[in-house]
Amino acid sequence: MDERPVSPALKIAAGAMFVFLLAPLLVIVPISFSGDAYMAFPPESWSVKWYGAIFANPAMMNAFWVSFALAVVVTLVSLAVGLPAAYALVRLKLPGAEILSNLFSAPLLLPTIVLGLAILLVFAPLGLLGTFQGLVAAHLVVTLPYAVRVLSTALANLPLPVEEAASTLGAKPLTVFFRVTLPMMRSGLVSTAALCFLVSFDEVVLSLFMTGPRLSTLPVAMYHHVEQQADPMAASISVLLVVLTLVVVVVVDRTVGLTRTFVK
Amino acid sequence: MSALVLSASAPRRLGALGTASLLLAPIALVNAIGFLWPVVNLLRMSFRESTATGALTDVFSLATWSATLQDSFTLDLIASSVGVSLFITLLTLLASYPIALYLHRSSGLWRTVLMVLVVAPLLTSAVVRTYGWIAILSDRGLVANALMALGMAEPPRLMFNLTGVIIGLTEILMPYMILALLSGFGRLDPRLEEAALTLGATPLKTFWRVVVPLTAPGMALGSLLCFVLAISSFVTPKLLGGGRVFLLATEIYDQAIVTLNWPLAAALSMIVLVVFGAALVLYSRALRHIA
Amino acid sequence: ETNLTVMAYSGLFQERYTKAVIEPFMKAHPDIKVTYFPLPSSAAMLGNLRAQKAAPQADVVIMDVSVSKAGTDEGLYTKIDETNAPNVKDLYPNARIPDVAGVAVTFDNLVLLYNTEIVKEAPKSWMEMAKAPFKGKVVIPGVPDIQGLSLLLILDKANGGTDYLKSVDKGIAAMTEIAPNVQTWDPKPEVYAPIVTGQAALGAGWNARAQVNSDLSGGKLKATIPQEGTVFQINTINLVANAPAAEAAKTFVNYALGREAQKSFTETMFYAPTNAKADISAAALERTAVSHLDKVMPVDWIALAKVRDAIGEQWRRRVLPASR
Amino acid sequence: MIRAEPKEIQRMVQGHGFLSLRGLTRRYDHFTAVDDLNLDVARGELIAFLGPSGCGKTTSLRMIAGLVPSTSGHIVVDGKDLTGVPPYRRDMGLVFQSYALFPHMDILKNVAFGLDMRKVPKKVALERAREAIAMVRLSGREHHRPAQLSGGQQQRVALARALVVRPSILLLDEPLSNLDAQLRDEMRTEIRDIQKRLGITAIFVTHDQMEALTICDKVAVMNHGRLEQLGTPHEIYEHPRTAFVAGFVGRINRLAGRASGGIAQAAGITFSAPGFEGEVEVMVRPHRIGLQAGSAPADSSLHQLAGTVVRATFAGDILEYEVAAGGTVIKTEASTRGGEALLAPGTPVTLSWRPRDTFVYAAS
Amino acid sequence: MIRAEPKEIQRMVQGHGFLSLRGLTRRYDHFTAVDDLNLDVARGELIAFLGPSGCGKTTSLRMIAGLVPSTSGHIVVDGKDLTGVPPYRRDMGLVFQSYALFPHMDILKNVAFGLDMRKVPKKVALERAREAIAMVRLSGREHHRPAQLSGGQQQRVALARALVVRPSILLLDEPLSNLDAQLRDEMRTEIRDIQKRLGITAIFVTHDQMEALTICDKVAVMNHGRLEQLGTPHEIYEHPRTAFVAGFVGRINRLAGRASGGIAQAAGITFSAPGFEGEVEVMVRPHRIGLQAGSAPADSSLHQLAGTVVRATFAGDILEYEVAAGGTVIKTEASTRGGEALLAPGTPVTLSWRPRDTFVYAAS
Ligand SMILES: Nc1ncnc2c1ncn2[C@@H]1O[C@H](COP(=O)(O)OP(=O)(O)OP(=O)(O)O)[C@@H](O)[C@H]1O
Ligand SMILES: Nc1ncnc2c1ncn2[C@@H]1O[C@H](COP(=O)(O)OP(=O)(O)OP(=O)(O)O)[C@@H](O)[C@H]1O
Ligand SMILES: [Mg+2]
Ligand SMILES: [Mg+2]
């Protein structure tokens, strides 16, 4: 859209800041190919054994799949709960919509450690600790505010006349919603899904409080691992996650145009 | 206006309010169970007493609160947490702005890849990232070596102190700031910059007089977000602070996880909430001023 | 088949304890399936138990004695004695702690760690850490961690302190000499890794893990008990009140305190045994505190818990500022 | 004695149009967007709503379609009051100014949507949608997405989509405002043809006078939410009832004057102004004013005024002159014949027009 | 011997206008948006760029302003080649179609911005900004934000902002496209007055023929990135050089025909067509065609054609007829006189027009 060439000054400034932003990652990449038993830079020997170690570690693999399933479920539930809420907040012009929408965003403003402790105290008597349902519920507390925010924006940006056109053509409200509103929100839905998935998949602090002996998520497993063992496997996992995300996002972007709508 | 589309269907049976309640019920439930109730519960916890050995009793009193609020350490903690967080917010803003602006002006696959790289730090474990920083900032790290090569006899301590915390937090908060800035760059119509140029403004003037004011709402949003995240972060300060840096969040962590003084942790959490309330009020003031 | 959950330390402890105790136990009791629930610290375990008080998930907990005391006070445990764990009768007398529901399952002690590439000879004194060549090369897990606390108590006594329950001034003074050399009071992960990699030269840590890390690193890290002596750290084993698998839990506790388990765990991880009758190889014993009992200074962790806050306060006001 | 059906009684009471608006009003807070609108549209008639921006045209249309509830008043179609009937049961077609095509469906699906909603079997629906697409001359584009069409083509799809369900009433909201002059001409003719052919009752909203006059059977001129005048294009143009209508429909010269005793004075000329007293506005359309270089023989059947050219503009089809005369500036227009020279500024000229081309209104 | 100044030589070589475009070209990938544009604009002249959407008008303007680099070619102002001169040193004013007012500044600050950039002392700058605001008749609105003004008012602010710095060249990109007919008329006159008064050289971009013809000294008609014709409004309208220009400027009838031996046949009439062979298009403007009911006496000085009325439309100032004649449909327009009756469809009529009003082009 902006066809003016980016000025060299901006390029230099942005480049320098990018170096700063990615500095730790740039060091982690070589560490992940270390052949040593400890994380150290530069490594004394090289190998890909720590990548192999990830797949040979059943606890880690198990945690990965738990995280994956969790992120999928949390994403779906976030959409299912967030969509009606966004619709009500944006479209029904309630008197207290502003206040409600702030209330629903409030969990984001609570330090996750506080939130984790607080949720722990409440969930424990409910028998939700260490259960998949409990994890889902805890993650929803943080993903829903994101979902409602993004979906609200997406809804507010939809051209209303299109929905009105459908209703004058004889479509009942629910039909309008499913046949017109929802398909038009596609990019908003994709962004929301991506965001919720990432937030859930990366969540450590809440999960630390919520995981139990029989159930752990990848970030928690990594956290525990790295708390006590300084081997480069954690670096390998980090690098693998970044690469995986990059591949997924690029593929998704090529197919449905994710980042165009990611941040608007 | 559009309420019609939905409410028209159920004018007699439910009414707009009824429909809204139905739609909002699930999120309200999650919010109540996952937020309101826990917070109220936490408030309650802050009034419970604990014994000298750390055991939690069922006695309620103001003991924790009066001790906390009279302790100069707590007050210092609040002051330094707010101060450090503000400083980090400012640094993050300065570091993120060029990247956000560059991303705003780029497009296509290149932009997509850069976007992922921007969020990449969030995908790496904090401890692993700290190892990265050790390699760069420690006394034998890349920066120190470079400085010594340049002739500096004793390079400054860059980590395991406040400097390290500031560097580490700035870096980890940048993704959030960049995303917030980008969301605020929508108002930045390239036509406006062109208008300024044709009116004789140099690129630098155009930047200060047009670009910066127009992106101010995005900066305000990003700053609020970063302030909140900075003041509530504890992993990075613990890892890079070398046990020397005390902030509200690390203290909450210590009290909640190490010392197990839950009433104190709860009371400190409540203080953080109050600070956030103040930040929010300031933010909306600032926003009104900008708009 | 009964499911039994044992909550204990994560990391090395988990790895070795599973091999040395849990797996043999399951072999001996095919009807009991043990799940190991690792947590990084005793406090985290207590936090979990507190939160789950109404519906406990864990049956057996291994944790530090002072935290165990708090749990006992909160009514989280069932008392362990000869009636529910006959092997208690074989324990050293100091394995039974008054007013604590659990009994000691391992003894450990504080050691001075050093990187053998930087420090060629085993240091003789804790105060070696205050010497100039080690500026920025010392790592100590600071108070409220009990490694820092233990070091403080040792130095207090070495410098003429008499009753740490009344004053630790002498210890604090000694610590302020070391403080300027300290690189971090919060080493991650744990204190051993920085020393192995050479990021630090000296440090204070626990013997058992130090021994294992020494082996794993091919001797890059070594541990020694300096002339000022050391203190014991006690891990207790506890029966959770209202545990879902109470019977299996008793069976497990009894097994864990038995000779076979004690011998096996000491020989794999060099924790000193609490069962007096355990028949442990001399090589392993040599690497535990058992062979240096003369250097062990007695500490009443339960009494100390009451003054921990006050000590922490002094630490924060006097030691930390010296290390900036 | 023959008993009238209740329905018939209702129809007699409520109006004689197929579509009747009775006291239709819409208020926003304290602002009245549409104020007591009364109107009858006969079956098969096309009425144009004409008025300046913000006068309430869109709001009226949206009330008729049921998209905005009215604050008071009634909409009656074929004798049935539509109050409380939701849009999807009103059987009206609405063509939005912005097209409002479904971006996620191809053209065929867009057009078939309304039939689908009416549970027309899929095959039949697609068949009829294809016919409608052919009618707006877009055959071959059935599987394009709206974004792949030009503005004019999208416009036609919107029209086909509204028409294919054979609505009893068709509402068009500035449907041509985004098109350029040529395409606009074409589309106007097309809409009129289709509407006539299918015998649909229609309302066409526009703020373009020329468009309103050329397309409709009747024009409703609105201002500030009120109906200023309803009439045939000819009535509206030749006999504007108010100064606003005269000024808004077609270009006009306004001369300020005073009236007393049935006579008005403006720009130094005397006009007959029966029934007016005090300040008046005298109006003449530029193209009804003859312009002659120099002086002209006096003609008592005409109003005549001497002046000098201030500005001459060649506008293709017409020549525009601004002439200083009678203490003001008067515009005139004349068809170009080709080859004529423009009169230079300063040239003395005589203006003349027929009394019948003169409008007089009380000054507002 | 008098030695010419180097600068003068340069001017002689590079062009005789104050602003000269020399082979100006802009390519995007493989699409040529502006193709070898050559043009001279004299000092104080106003040139209109006229052309359909996408023909390269905006791109040309942006190249002149320095916002887009040209792929090849030169822009020369007062003898100086501007290649490589950044926009902020070009001393041009650009009025954007979308206004591009600074939303965070009030009107006064918006207008004073350019003076501020030129380091005019603050007091003087505000003084001059106030004058400019008065000039566009917005006094009293100095402290409003752009969002608080209507489209027409914002438009005027944009104009004031560009004018206040007294640029040597003023570029206007469809500055009136968002206004309604009345406001458009007014603003057009205003822009023209200001431009003349200040003696500014100006380029006015539009896709509205009428607007282009009325405002400018010369019209440049563009199509597909190329200049089709440059001339006075009269030249463009009366002597369109290409079929495109004839069709785009003013309404027109197109008759398909064949030419051979200097004679063309179309719609059953014979036209003189010297130099044409094969397929041709014969064009006549509707308002140059006379229409008479019944048959008319033969007149060899006119082209005559009998036909029947297909459609009659009253359009206020004019009457439009569509007449089936010579195997096609021909449009005519006539000024209304008031009171005349429309001829009913089916009425036989005779069309007639002068040979000089006929254009012939090779068919494209
Ligand atoms: N939702 C609303 N709230 C408040 N005022 C409104 C609302 N919708 C319309 N209006 C006001 O009602 C008036 C009529 O609006 P409407 O859209 O009907 O005008 P219009 O005649 O269609 O104008 P245009 O030609 O510009 O489309 C306007 O002044 C508008 O500001
Ligand atoms: N950045 C660009 N990249 C590719 N093509 C472009 C770009 N900018 C303009 N074009 C193309 O160049 C052509 C000319 O565009 P321009 O904006 O100059 O048209 P215009 O004459 O101003 O049209 P309009 O009347 O619609 O404003 C168009 O076909 C457009 O698609
Ligand atoms: Mg409207
Ligand atoms: Mg353009």
GROMACS .gro file of N, CA and C and ligand atoms in nm, chain D residues 53-54 56-59 97 173-174 205 207, ligand 3:
model
   34
  932SER      N    1  -2.778   1.563   0.112
  932SER     CA    2  -2.719   1.468   0.205
  932SER      C    3  -2.774   1.490   0.346
  933GLY      N    4  -2.810   1.381   0.412
  933GLY     CA    5  -2.857   1.391   0.549
  933GLY      C    6  -3.003   1.428   0.564
  935GLY      N    7  -3.258   1.239   0.521
  935GLY     CA    8  -3.340   1.130   0.573
  935GLY      C    9  -3.384   1.027   0.469
  936LYS      N   10  -3.322   1.029   0.352
  936LYS     CA   11  -3.361   0.935   0.247
  936LYS      C   12  -3.331   0.792   0.286
  937THR      N   13  -3.207   0.769   0.326
  937THR     CA   14  -3.168   0.633   0.362
  937THR      C   15  -3.249   0.584   0.482
  938THR      N   16  -3.266   0.671   0.579
  938THR     CA   17  -3.342   0.631   0.698
  938THR      C   18  -3.484   0.588   0.659
  976GLN      N   19  -2.642   0.115  -0.146
  976GLN     CA   20  -2.548   0.206  -0.211
  976GLN      C   21  -2.411   0.142  -0.227
 1052ASP      N   22  -3.102   0.230  -0.296
 1052ASP     CA   23  -3.041   0.342  -0.223
 1052ASP      C   24  -2.918   0.393  -0.297
 1053GLU      N   25  -2.935   0.504  -0.367
 1053GLU     CA   26  -2.827   0.565  -0.445
 1053GLU      C   27  -2.747   0.458  -0.519
 1084VAL      N   28  -3.360   0.602  -0.439
 1084VAL     CA   29  -3.306   0.715  -0.362
 1084VAL      C   30  -3.186   0.774  -0.433
 1086HIS      N   31  -2.933   1.168  -0.473
 1086HIS     CA   32  -2.925   1.312  -0.448
 1086HIS      C   33  -2.891   1.386  -0.577
 1610MG      MG   34  -2.810   0.783   0.235
   0.00000   0.00000   0.00000
